[in-house]
Coordinates of C-alpha atoms in Angstrom, one line a residue:
X17 CA 5.3 -29.6 -7.4
X18 CA 6.2 -27.3 -4.6
X19 CA 7.1 -23.6 -4.5
X20 CA 10.9 -24.2 -4.5
X21 CA 10.6 -26.4 -7.6
X22 CA 8.5 -23.7 -9.3
X23 CA 11.1 -21.0 -8.5
X24 CA 13.8 -23.1 -10.2
X25 CA 11.7 -22.7 -13.4
X26 CA 10.9 -19.0 -12.8
X27 CA 13.1 -17.8 -15.7
X28 CA 11.4 -20.3 -18.2
X29 CA 8.0 -19.4 -16.9
X30 CA 8.6 -15.6 -17.3
X31 CA 10.0 -16.2 -20.8
X32 CA 6.6 -17.8 -21.7
X33 CA 4.8 -14.9 -19.9
X34 CA 6.6 -12.3 -22.0
X35 CA 5.3 -13.9 -25.2
X36 CA 1.7 -13.4 -24.1
X37 CA 1.6 -10.1 -22.3
X38 CA 1.8 -11.4 -18.7
X39 CA 3.4 -8.8 -16.5
X40 CA 3.4 -10.4 -13.0
X41 CA 3.0 -14.0 -11.8
X42 CA 1.8 -15.1 -8.3
X43 CA 1.2 -18.6 -6.9
X44 CA -1.8 -19.2 -4.6
X45 CA -3.6 -22.2 -3.2
X46 CA -1.9 -25.3 -1.7
X47 CA 1.5 -24.7 -3.3
X48 CA 1.7 -21.2 -1.9
X49 CA 0.6 -22.4 1.5
X50 CA 3.1 -25.3 1.4
X51 CA 0.4 -28.0 1.9
X52 CA 0.5 -29.4 -1.7
X53 CA 0.3 -33.1 -2.4
X54 CA 1.4 -35.2 -5.4
X55 CA -2.1 -34.7 -6.7
X56 CA -2.2 -30.9 -6.3
X57 CA -2.4 -28.6 -9.3
X58 CA -0.7 -25.3 -9.3
X59 CA -2.8 -22.1 -9.1
X60 CA -1.4 -19.0 -10.8
X61 CA -2.7 -15.4 -10.4
X62 CA -1.4 -13.3 -13.3
X63 CA -1.4 -9.6 -14.1
X64 CA -1.6 -8.8 -17.8
X65 CA 0.2 -5.9 -19.4
X66 CA -2.0 -3.0 -20.5
X67 CA -3.4 -3.8 -23.9
X68 CA -2.5 -7.5 -23.8
X69 CA -5.0 -9.9 -25.4
X70 CA -7.2 -12.1 -23.2
X71 CA -6.1 -14.9 -25.6
X72 CA -2.7 -14.6 -23.8
X73 CA -4.2 -16.1 -20.7
X74 CA -5.1 -19.4 -22.4
X75 CA -1.8 -19.5 -24.3
X76 CA 0.2 -18.9 -21.2
X77 CA -1.7 -21.6 -19.4
X78 CA -1.2 -24.1 -22.2
X79 CA 2.6 -23.5 -22.4
X80 CA 3.3 -23.5 -18.7
X81 CA 1.2 -26.6 -18.2
X82 CA 3.3 -28.3 -20.9
X83 CA 6.5 -27.1 -19.2
X84 CA 5.5 -28.3 -15.8
X85 CA 3.8 -31.5 -16.9
X86 CA 1.0 -31.0 -14.4
X87 CA -2.4 -29.4 -14.3
X88 CA -2.4 -25.7 -13.7
X89 CA -5.2 -23.1 -13.1
X90 CA -4.7 -19.5 -14.2
X91 CA -6.7 -16.6 -12.8
X92 CA -6.1 -13.2 -14.4
X93 CA -6.3 -10.3 -12.0
X94 CA -8.9 -8.5 -14.3
X95 CA -11.3 -11.4 -13.6
X96 CA -11.3 -10.8 -9.8
X97 CA -13.7 -7.9 -10.0
X98 CA -16.4 -10.3 -11.4
X99 CA -16.1 -12.8 -8.6
X100 CA -19.1 -12.8 -6.3
X101 CA -17.4 -14.6 -3.5
X102 CA -15.4 -11.7 -2.0
X103 CA -14.0 -14.0 0.8
X104 CA -12.4 -16.1 -1.9
X105 CA -10.9 -13.0 -3.5
X106 CA -9.5 -11.7 -0.2
X107 CA -8.1 -15.2 0.7
X108 CA -6.4 -15.4 -2.8
X109 CA -4.9 -12.0 -2.4
X110 CA -3.7 -12.7 1.1
X111 CA -2.0 -16.0 0.3
X112 CA -0.6 -15.1 -3.2
X113 CA 3.2 -15.4 -3.3
X114 CA 5.2 -13.8 -6.1
X115 CA 7.0 -16.3 -8.3

C-alpha cells in the first residue's frame, strides 16, 4: 500500500481515530519515503488527545489493520521520550508525513 492509497482511506481512518482518542496521524517508514514494496507494512505515528486511554492505541491499530488488510505498526508520540535510540526518533520525526 502506498501513500496515495492511504490518503484515499483518510476519512475512514480518522473516523476510527476519533473513537479511540487519536488526534493526529502521521505515516513514516517505507510508505512515507515512497520505497514501499508489496511486503511492506505501514508505520503510523499517532498523537493521542489529552486524557485518552493507552488502550486506544491498540484498538486503533486493530481496526485500521482490519480496514487496510495489511500489517501496521503504531507508535504513539508519548512513547518517543522512552526510546534510547535518538537517531531513530529524529529520523522518524524528519520523515513523518501527515495523513
